[in-house]
GROMACS .gro file of C-alpha atoms in nm:
model
  391
    1MET     CA    1   1.514   0.667  -3.823
    2GLY     CA    2   1.425   0.368  -3.817
    3ALA     CA    3   1.058   0.250  -3.677
    4GLU     CA    4   1.003   0.228  -3.357
    5ALA     CA    5   0.981  -0.168  -3.223
    6PRO     CA    6   0.542  -0.197  -3.021
    7GLY     CA    7   0.582  -0.029  -2.641
    8GLY     CA    8   0.895   0.187  -2.699
    9GLY     CA    9   0.747   0.512  -2.784
   10PRO     CA   10   0.657   0.714  -2.436
   11ALA     CA   11   0.322   0.851  -2.608
   12LEU     CA   12   0.240   0.475  -2.713
   13ARG     CA   13   0.408   0.372  -2.336
   14GLU     CA   14   0.112   0.638  -2.196
   15LEU     CA   15  -0.187   0.493  -2.429
   16LEU     CA   16  -0.132   0.113  -2.325
   17ARG     CA   17  -0.105   0.161  -2.005
   18GLU     CA   18  -0.505   0.433  -1.966
   19ALA     CA   19  -0.625   0.113  -2.109
   20ASP     CA   20  -0.453  -0.100  -1.943
   21SER     CA   21  -0.633  -0.001  -1.580
   22GLY     CA   22  -0.941   0.152  -1.800
   23LEU     CA   23  -1.036   0.040  -2.111
   24LEU     CA   24  -0.852  -0.365  -2.091
   25GLU     CA   25  -1.030  -0.443  -1.785
   26CYS     CA   26  -1.350  -0.512  -1.663
   27GLN     CA   27  -1.506  -0.266  -1.427
   28VAL     CA   28  -1.644  -0.560  -1.173
   29CYS     CA   29  -1.392  -0.794  -1.144
   30PHE     CA   30  -1.086  -0.620  -1.241
   31GLU     CA   31  -0.993  -0.914  -1.520
   32ARG     CA   32  -0.838  -0.824  -1.858
   33PHE     CA   33  -1.085  -0.879  -2.116
   34GLY     CA   34  -1.046  -1.160  -2.406
   35PRO     CA   35  -1.110  -1.329  -2.720
   36ARG     CA   36  -1.209  -1.655  -2.481
   37GLN     CA   37  -1.514  -1.750  -2.425
   38GLN     CA   38  -1.534  -1.580  -1.967
   39ARG     CA   39  -1.389  -1.289  -2.040
   40ARG     CA   40  -1.495  -1.170  -2.403
   41PRO     CA   41  -1.654  -0.823  -2.371
   42ARG     CA   42  -1.965  -0.786  -2.334
   43ASN     CA   43  -2.273  -0.485  -2.404
   44LEU     CA   44  -2.521  -0.422  -2.162
   45PRO     CA   45  -2.860  -0.284  -2.304
   46CYS     CA   46  -2.763   0.046  -2.071
   47GLY     CA   47  -2.394   0.082  -2.216
   48HIS     CA   48  -2.157  -0.009  -1.952
   49VAL     CA   49  -1.902  -0.313  -2.041
   50VAL     CA   50  -1.846  -0.601  -1.851
   51CYS     CA   51  -1.713  -1.001  -1.928
   52LEU     CA   52  -1.945  -1.283  -1.987
   53ALA     CA   53  -1.802  -1.457  -1.642
   54CYS     CA   54  -1.959  -1.114  -1.437
   55VAL     CA   55  -2.281  -1.176  -1.642
   56ALA     CA   56  -2.309  -1.569  -1.551
   57ALA     CA   57  -2.224  -1.452  -1.135
   58LEU     CA   58  -2.455  -1.175  -1.147
   59ALA     CA   59  -2.751  -1.321  -1.412
   60GLN     CA   60  -2.997  -1.539  -1.126
   61PRO     CA   61  -3.029  -1.892  -1.228
   62ARG     CA   62  -3.404  -1.887  -1.336
   63THR     CA   63  -3.489  -1.558  -1.496
   64LEU     CA   64  -3.135  -1.444  -1.640
   65ALA     CA   65  -3.164  -1.120  -1.514
   66LEU     CA   66  -2.995  -0.920  -1.358
   67GLU     CA   67  -2.811  -0.565  -1.272
   68CYS     CA   68  -2.667  -0.301  -1.388
   69PRO     CA   69  -2.380  -0.319  -1.134
   70PHE     CA   70  -2.258   0.055  -1.265
   71CYS     CA   71  -2.632   0.167  -1.279
   72ARG     CA   72  -2.813  -0.068  -1.125
   73ARG     CA   73  -3.045  -0.087  -1.455
   74ALA     CA   74  -3.210  -0.418  -1.425
   75CYS     CA   75  -3.175  -0.629  -1.769
   76ARG     CA   76  -3.178  -0.970  -1.840
   77GLY     CA   77  -2.883  -1.175  -1.971
   78CYS     CA   78  -2.988  -1.399  -2.273
   79ASP     CA   79  -3.074  -0.923  -2.373
   80THR     CA   80  -2.599  -0.873  -2.318
   81SER     CA   81  -2.441  -0.859  -2.674
   82ASP     CA   82  -2.021  -0.852  -2.766
   83CYS     CA   83  -1.851  -0.506  -2.774
   84LEU     CA   84  -1.736  -0.569  -3.061
   85PRO     CA   85  -1.456  -0.205  -3.065
   86LEU     CA   86  -1.287  -0.389  -2.708
   87LEU     CA   87  -1.267  -0.685  -2.919
   88HIS     CA   88  -1.142  -0.498  -3.249
   89LEU     CA   89  -0.974  -0.310  -3.009
   90LEU     CA   90  -0.778  -0.626  -2.789
   91GLU     CA   91  -0.647  -0.835  -3.122
   92LEU     CA   92  -0.440  -0.448  -3.272
   93LEU     CA   93  -0.318  -0.398  -2.928
   94GLY     CA   94  -0.206  -0.770  -2.844
   95PRO     CA   95   0.120  -0.751  -3.045
   96ALA     CA   96   0.213  -0.388  -2.841
   97GLN     CA   97   0.081  -0.601  -2.482
   98ALA     CA   98   0.279  -0.807  -2.541
   99ALA     CA   99   0.643  -0.679  -2.581
  100ARG     CA  100   0.530  -0.466  -2.308
  101ARG     CA  101   0.472  -0.680  -2.076
  102ALA     CA  102   0.828  -0.904  -2.085
  103ALA     CA  103   1.002  -0.619  -2.117
  104PRO     CA  104   1.172  -0.531  -1.761
  105GLY     CA  105   1.036  -0.292  -1.510
  106GLY     CA  106   0.604  -0.279  -1.717
  107PRO     CA  107   0.334  -0.355  -1.532
  108GLY     CA  108   0.161  -0.650  -1.405
  109ALA     CA  109   0.081  -0.876  -1.203
  110LEU     CA  110   0.331  -0.940  -0.837
  111THR     CA  111   0.257  -1.328  -0.690
  112CYS     CA  112   0.322  -1.416  -0.388
  113ARG     CA  113   0.730  -1.604  -0.420
  114LEU     CA  114   0.772  -1.551  -0.072
  115ALA     CA  115   0.619  -1.579   0.275
  116PHE     CA  116   0.800  -1.606   0.642
  117GLY     CA  117   0.722  -1.557   0.977
  118GLY     CA  118   0.318  -1.755   1.060
  119TRP     CA  119   0.166  -1.751   1.421
  120GLY     CA  120   0.495  -1.814   1.727
  121THR     CA  121   0.697  -1.645   1.590
  122LEU     CA  122   0.580  -1.312   1.501
  123VAL     CA  123   0.196  -1.247   1.707
  124ASN     CA  124  -0.041  -0.964   1.592
  125PRO     CA  125   0.272  -0.786   1.453
  126THR     CA  126   0.212  -0.396   1.323
  127GLY     CA  127   0.488  -0.259   1.145
  128LEU     CA  128   0.793  -0.396   0.896
  129ALA     CA  129   1.025  -0.152   0.794
  130LEU     CA  130   1.336  -0.279   0.567
  131CYS     CA  131   1.743  -0.228   0.644
  132PRO     CA  132   1.869   0.032   0.370
  133LYS     CA  133   2.231  -0.133   0.405
  134THR     CA  134   2.167  -0.486   0.470
  135GLY     CA  135   1.840  -0.512   0.362
  136ARG     CA  136   1.698  -0.729   0.624
  137VAL     CA  137   1.309  -0.686   0.713
  138VAL     CA  138   1.235  -0.551   1.107
  139VAL     CA  139   0.900  -0.675   1.243
  140VAL     CA  140   0.704  -0.478   1.534
  141HIS     CA  141   0.426  -0.770   1.673
  142ASP     CA  142   0.279  -0.797   2.016
  143GLY     CA  143   0.581  -1.123   2.124
  144LYS     CA  144   0.772  -1.135   2.441
  145ARG     CA  145   1.059  -0.949   2.218
  146ARG     CA  146   0.879  -0.682   2.040
  147VAL     CA  147   1.125  -0.674   1.760
  148LYS     CA  148   1.204  -0.951   1.546
  149ILE     CA  149   1.553  -0.899   1.209
  150PHE     CA  150   1.458  -1.143   0.959
  151ASP     CA  151   1.703  -1.216   0.666
  152SER     CA  152   1.663  -1.257   0.305
  153GLY     CA  153   1.503  -1.544   0.326
  154GLY     CA  154   1.272  -1.556   0.624
  155GLY     CA  155   1.473  -1.651   0.879
  156CYS     CA  156   1.525  -1.464   1.227
  157ALA     CA  157   1.838  -1.354   1.223
  158HIS     CA  158   1.766  -1.140   1.559
  159GLN     CA  159   1.565  -1.046   1.827
  160PHE     CA  160   1.491  -0.751   2.065
  161GLY     CA  161   1.351  -0.497   2.254
  162GLU     CA  162   1.108  -0.689   2.604
  163LYS     CA  163   0.807  -0.681   2.664
  164GLY     CA  164   0.736  -0.482   3.027
  165GLY     CA  165   0.683  -0.152   3.195
  166ALA     CA  166   1.072  -0.044   3.203
  167ALA     CA  167   1.120   0.265   3.040
  168TRP     CA  168   1.375   0.124   2.818
  169ASP     CA  169   1.070  -0.172   2.767
  170ILE     CA  170   0.789  -0.179   2.437
  171LYS     CA  171   0.535  -0.144   2.560
  172TYR     CA  172   0.250  -0.190   2.259
  173PRO     CA  173   0.436  -0.120   1.926
  174LEU     CA  174   0.285   0.025   1.621
  175ASP     CA  175   0.485   0.124   1.370
  176VAL     CA  176   0.865   0.103   1.267
  177THR     CA  177   1.207   0.233   1.068
  178VAL     CA  178   1.486   0.162   0.993
  179THR     CA  179   1.735   0.451   0.918
  180SER     CA  180   2.018   0.467   0.693
  181ASP     CA  181   2.344   0.380   0.918
  182CYS     CA  182   2.079   0.136   1.090
  183HIS     CA  183   1.826   0.242   1.355
  184VAL     CA  184   1.519   0.101   1.508
  185VAL     CA  185   1.334   0.396   1.536
  186VAL     CA  186   0.998   0.272   1.679
  187THR     CA  187   0.648   0.401   1.781
  188ASP     CA  188   0.511   0.301   2.146
  189ALA     CA  189   0.163   0.356   2.243
  190GLY     CA  190   0.197   0.218   2.586
  191ASP     CA  191   0.365   0.481   2.739
  192ARG     CA  192   0.339   0.703   2.426
  193SER     CA  193   0.675   0.808   2.302
  194ILE     CA  194   0.911   0.733   2.071
  195LYS     CA  195   1.220   0.458   2.094
  196VAL     CA  196   1.568   0.462   1.922
  197PHE     CA  197   1.767   0.169   1.918
  198ASP     CA  198   2.091   0.011   1.704
  199PHE     CA  199   2.042  -0.302   1.537
  200LEU     CA  200   2.241  -0.550   1.814
  201GLY     CA  201   1.917  -0.377   1.984
  202GLN     CA  202   2.154  -0.127   2.253
  203LEU     CA  203   1.814   0.152   2.397
  204ARG     CA  204   2.029   0.454   2.243
  205LEU     CA  205   1.767   0.713   2.263
  206VAL     CA  206   1.373   0.733   2.422
  207PHE     CA  207   1.136   0.963   2.387
  208GLY     CA  208   0.819   1.139   2.489
  209GLY     CA  209   0.800   1.481   2.426
  210PRO     CA  210   0.477   1.618   2.289
  211PHE     CA  211   0.337   1.323   2.159
  212SER     CA  212  -0.002   1.245   2.301
  213LEU     CA  213  -0.061   0.913   2.121
  214PRO     CA  214   0.266   0.866   1.857
  215TRP     CA  215   0.143   0.597   1.544
  216GLY     CA  216   0.357   0.560   1.243
  217VAL     CA  217   0.713   0.634   1.190
  218GLU     CA  218   0.939   0.664   0.847
  219THR     CA  219   1.320   0.800   0.772
  220THR     CA  220   1.308   1.076   0.530
  221PRO     CA  221   1.620   1.069   0.268
  222GLN     CA  222   1.820   1.310   0.539
  223ASN     CA  223   1.866   1.020   0.804
  224GLY     CA  224   1.541   1.240   0.984
  225VAL     CA  225   1.266   1.058   1.129
  226MET     CA  226   0.880   1.099   1.041
  227VAL     CA  227   0.645   1.077   1.318
  228THR     CA  228   0.209   1.144   1.359
  229ASP     CA  229   0.040   1.160   1.576
  230ALA     CA  230  -0.340   1.028   1.586
  231GLU     CA  231  -0.454   1.111   1.852
  232ALA     CA  232  -0.342   1.513   1.791
  233GLY     CA  233  -0.373   1.541   1.465
  234SER     CA  234  -0.062   1.590   1.361
  235LEU     CA  235   0.329   1.519   1.147
  236HIS     CA  236   0.665   1.589   1.308
  237LEU     CA  237   1.015   1.580   1.207
  238LEU     CA  238   1.232   1.509   1.469
  239GLU     CA  239   1.605   1.502   1.366
  240MET     CA  240   1.846   1.321   1.592
  241ASP     CA  241   2.188   1.216   1.677
  242PHE     CA  242   2.239   0.865   1.618
  243ALA     CA  243   2.548   0.821   1.733
  244GLU     CA  244   2.514   1.023   2.055
  245GLY     CA  245   2.143   0.912   2.175
  246VAL     CA  246   2.076   1.297   2.122
  247LEU     CA  247   1.667   1.487   2.027
  248ARG     CA  248   1.866   1.708   1.721
  249ARG     CA  249   1.523   1.900   1.691
  250THR     CA  250   1.178   1.924   1.623
  251GLU     CA  251   0.960   2.045   1.417
  252ARG     CA  252   0.570   2.029   1.424
  253LEU     CA  253   0.541   2.003   1.015
  254HIS     CA  254   0.101   2.016   1.034
  255THR     CA  255  -0.062   2.011   1.329
  256HIS     CA  256  -0.437   2.023   1.150
  257LEU     CA  257  -0.505   1.618   1.042
  258CYS     CA  258  -0.776   1.378   1.099
  259GLY     CA  259  -0.614   1.060   1.277
  260PRO     CA  260  -0.325   1.065   1.127
  261ARG     CA  261  -0.126   0.674   1.103
  262GLY     CA  262   0.018   0.582   0.827
  263VAL     CA  263   0.312   0.796   0.733
  264ALA     CA  264   0.518   0.751   0.386
  265VAL     CA  265   0.812   0.950   0.225
  266SER     CA  266   0.904   0.840  -0.140
  267ARG     CA  267   1.269   0.869  -0.193
  268LEU     CA  268   1.180   0.944  -0.626
  269THR     CA  269   1.075   1.272  -0.538
  270GLY     CA  270   1.095   1.387  -0.108
  271ALA     CA  271   0.639   1.381  -0.150
  272ILE     CA  272   0.486   1.318   0.142
  273ALA     CA  273   0.199   1.107   0.233
  274VAL     CA  274  -0.047   1.084   0.499
  275LEU     CA  275  -0.271   0.842   0.615
  276GLU     CA  276  -0.563   0.959   0.787
  277ARG     CA  277  -0.811   0.773   1.016
  278PRO     CA  278  -1.010   0.918   1.193
  279LEU     CA  279  -0.992   0.697   1.559
  280ALA     CA  280  -1.298   0.646   1.676
  281PRO     CA  281  -1.697   0.629   1.529
  282GLY     CA  282  -1.863   0.976   1.446
  283ALA     CA  283  -1.495   1.172   1.496
  284GLY     CA  284  -1.433   1.384   1.236
  285THR     CA  285  -1.526   1.310   0.802
  286CYS     CA  286  -1.614   0.890   0.803
  287GLY     CA  287  -1.375   0.618   0.641
  288THR     CA  288  -1.000   0.691   0.541
  289THR     CA  289  -0.847   0.951   0.377
  290VAL     CA  290  -0.497   1.000   0.176
  291LYS     CA  291  -0.288   1.327   0.157
  292VAL     CA  292   0.057   1.399   0.003
  293PHE     CA  293   0.235   1.665  -0.002
  294SER     CA  294   0.590   1.794  -0.105
  295ALA     CA  295   0.855   1.810   0.068
  296THR     CA  296   0.812   2.142   0.090
  297MET     CA  297   0.459   2.063   0.261
  298GLN     CA  298   0.242   2.172  -0.039
  299LEU     CA  299  -0.072   1.935  -0.070
  300ILE     CA  300  -0.028   1.750  -0.376
  301GLY     CA  301  -0.319   1.512  -0.363
  302GLN     CA  302  -0.588   1.386  -0.192
  303VAL     CA  303  -0.833   1.099  -0.235
  304ASP     CA  304  -1.111   0.986   0.011
  305THR     CA  305  -1.356   0.622   0.090
  306PHE     CA  306  -1.604   0.835  -0.137
  307GLY     CA  307  -1.384   0.895  -0.443
  308LEU     CA  308  -1.289   0.561  -0.461
  309SER     CA  309  -1.540   0.438  -0.484
  310LEU     CA  310  -1.682   0.532  -0.762
  311PHE     CA  311  -1.371   0.333  -0.875
  312PHE     CA  312  -1.386   0.017  -0.737
  313PRO     CA  313  -1.650  -0.157  -0.612
  314SER     CA  314  -1.664  -0.254  -0.301
  315GLU     CA  315  -1.590  -0.050   0.109
  316ILE     CA  316  -1.197   0.089   0.071
  317THR     CA  317  -0.976   0.115   0.414
  318ALA     CA  318  -0.698   0.225   0.374
  319SER     CA  319  -0.423   0.125   0.648
  320ALA     CA  320  -0.094   0.187   0.540
  321VAL     CA  321   0.064   0.432   0.225
  322THR     CA  322   0.394   0.334   0.074
  323PHE     CA  323   0.620   0.444  -0.259
  324ASP     CA  324   0.671   0.270  -0.521
  325HIS     CA  325   1.003   0.402  -0.707
  326GLN     CA  326   0.814   0.538  -0.966
  327GLY     CA  327   0.618   0.829  -0.731
  328ASN     CA  328   0.364   0.601  -0.704
  329VAL     CA  329   0.099   0.593  -0.462
  330VAL     CA  330   0.036   0.202  -0.276
  331VAL     CA  331  -0.210   0.115  -0.004
  332ALA     CA  332  -0.322  -0.178   0.163
  333ASP     CA  333  -0.682  -0.223   0.178
  334THR     CA  334  -0.875  -0.453   0.495
  335SER     CA  335  -1.221  -0.410   0.310
  336SER     CA  336  -1.118  -0.616  -0.003
  337HIS     CA  337  -0.778  -0.804   0.161
  338ALA     CA  338  -0.528  -0.581  -0.182
  339VAL     CA  339  -0.275  -0.404  -0.237
  340LEU     CA  340  -0.407  -0.073  -0.424
  341CYS     CA  341  -0.205   0.115  -0.674
  342LEU     CA  342  -0.353   0.453  -0.642
  343GLY     CA  343  -0.153   0.642  -0.877
  344LYS     CA  344   0.102   0.938  -0.897
  345PRO     CA  345  -0.103   1.224  -0.653
  346GLU     CA  346  -0.116   1.469  -0.939
  347GLU     CA  347  -0.318   1.175  -1.174
  348PHE     CA  348  -0.512   1.093  -0.815
  349PRO     CA  349  -0.800   0.887  -0.760
  350ALA     CA  350  -0.613   0.614  -1.099
  351LEU     CA  351  -0.627   0.344  -0.950
  352LYS     CA  352  -0.580  -0.009  -1.056
  353PRO     CA  353  -0.577  -0.321  -0.861
  354VAL     CA  354  -0.175  -0.493  -0.754
  355ILE     CA  355  -0.285  -0.761  -0.500
  356THR     CA  356  -0.593  -0.908  -0.496
  357HIS     CA  357  -0.598  -1.310  -0.372
  358GLY     CA  358  -0.444  -1.459  -0.054
  359LEU     CA  359  -0.428  -1.187   0.087
  360SER     CA  360  -0.652  -1.185   0.479
  361TYR     CA  361  -0.553  -0.828   0.670
  362PRO     CA  362  -0.213  -0.643   0.581
  363VAL     CA  363  -0.144  -0.378   0.761
  364ALA     CA  364   0.213  -0.260   0.697
  365LEU     CA  365   0.356  -0.173   0.288
  366ALA     CA  366   0.760  -0.226   0.161
  367PHE     CA  367   0.905  -0.186  -0.182
  368THR     CA  368   1.238  -0.355  -0.165
  369LYS     CA  369   1.575  -0.219  -0.389
  370GLU     CA  370   1.464  -0.543  -0.632
  371ASN     CA  371   1.117  -0.412  -0.627
  372SER     CA  372   0.957  -0.677  -0.527
  373LEU     CA  373   0.649  -0.581  -0.256
  374LEU     CA  374   0.650  -0.729   0.099
  375VAL     CA  375   0.331  -0.669   0.256
  376LEU     CA  376   0.293  -0.767   0.640
  377ASP     CA  377  -0.058  -1.010   0.700
  378SER     CA  378  -0.165  -0.949   1.109
  379ALA     CA  379  -0.444  -1.208   1.052
  380ALA     CA  380  -0.191  -1.470   0.866
  381HIS     CA  381   0.074  -1.358   1.127
  382SER     CA  382   0.343  -1.343   0.820
  383VAL     CA  383   0.561  -1.165   0.621
  384LYS     CA  384   0.464  -1.160   0.248
  385VAL     CA  385   0.652  -1.132  -0.004
  386TYR     CA  386   0.559  -1.069  -0.445
  387LYS     CA  387   0.781  -1.040  -0.693
  388ALA     CA  388   0.564  -0.913  -1.091
  389ASP     CA  389   0.591  -1.215  -1.345
  390TRP     CA  390   0.859  -1.157  -1.502
  391GLU     CA  391   1.115  -1.184  -1.276
   0.00000   0.00000   0.00000
């Protein structure tokens, strides 16, 4: 039996993944350790390890005094030393890491390859979705026409949904999804309704139903529609006949959520992720919580702001949630202007930054079939397309 190439075995790949997210990254700046001067791992007297660049940034210019960012023990920058075990590990794993980064599908940094929209084209956008058939990008925003459809190059292909007071108008859109047969479903906070249009913008159905404040919306693999009610604290499943414009069935899947907003469904496992955020300060718990349920609504994973603060140096305010193609939960964070991967629900939290630069206020996420990540940046009024470095 021949020897396996570096990075080829499942056990080795798992070891490298854990090393990437834990041992081989500075847990202050999340840059990869390396043998070069600025990224050399340094031991603090307390035993924690940071890169030399962070030691320099944390130390006072004149006295070189600093506090450990983890345990707050005082020390001096000149008291640090090279972490030889990590340097030796970097040397040993170097060839395997290089092979893994070169292999398609391996984890790596995401780079912004395209941005479109901009002020005027989009105004304070709130929701983003992909059409499964055409790959076109659908965005809801606060412009004169509330729904804009962009082609793959970022050009505006179509727009509809007048701003107005009529029943068929869209008053204040919060989120959008596109069904497998290209129907556009919008949650409208203005009249607390769900509105369904065909892809050309013809209204097919308006449904108020039991909703107090419909917020997040997502299509299931079976072409149902999941809706969160932020005011009532509930999650609903709607089954519709889109061709006939008829609501066939509604089911309340959960009734004890705290300000549920974003919702996502995994195409791989059918798992359902719900993002909870209290509507007002002091309403229930503080911060944000991500809960993941199985397809049968059994809770299989949960993490909140406090739990994430143990792994990330700054406060996290999740504003959007989605699944990648491997079933990992990915969230947008408006506090650090970043996108973070939380790992699979049963492994929560295995936090790893995915995008850390170039975002102002990310509010929606979507993965394309080609594994590009679309981020809706509300403050920049634009859609940004990120791809892995090797693509």
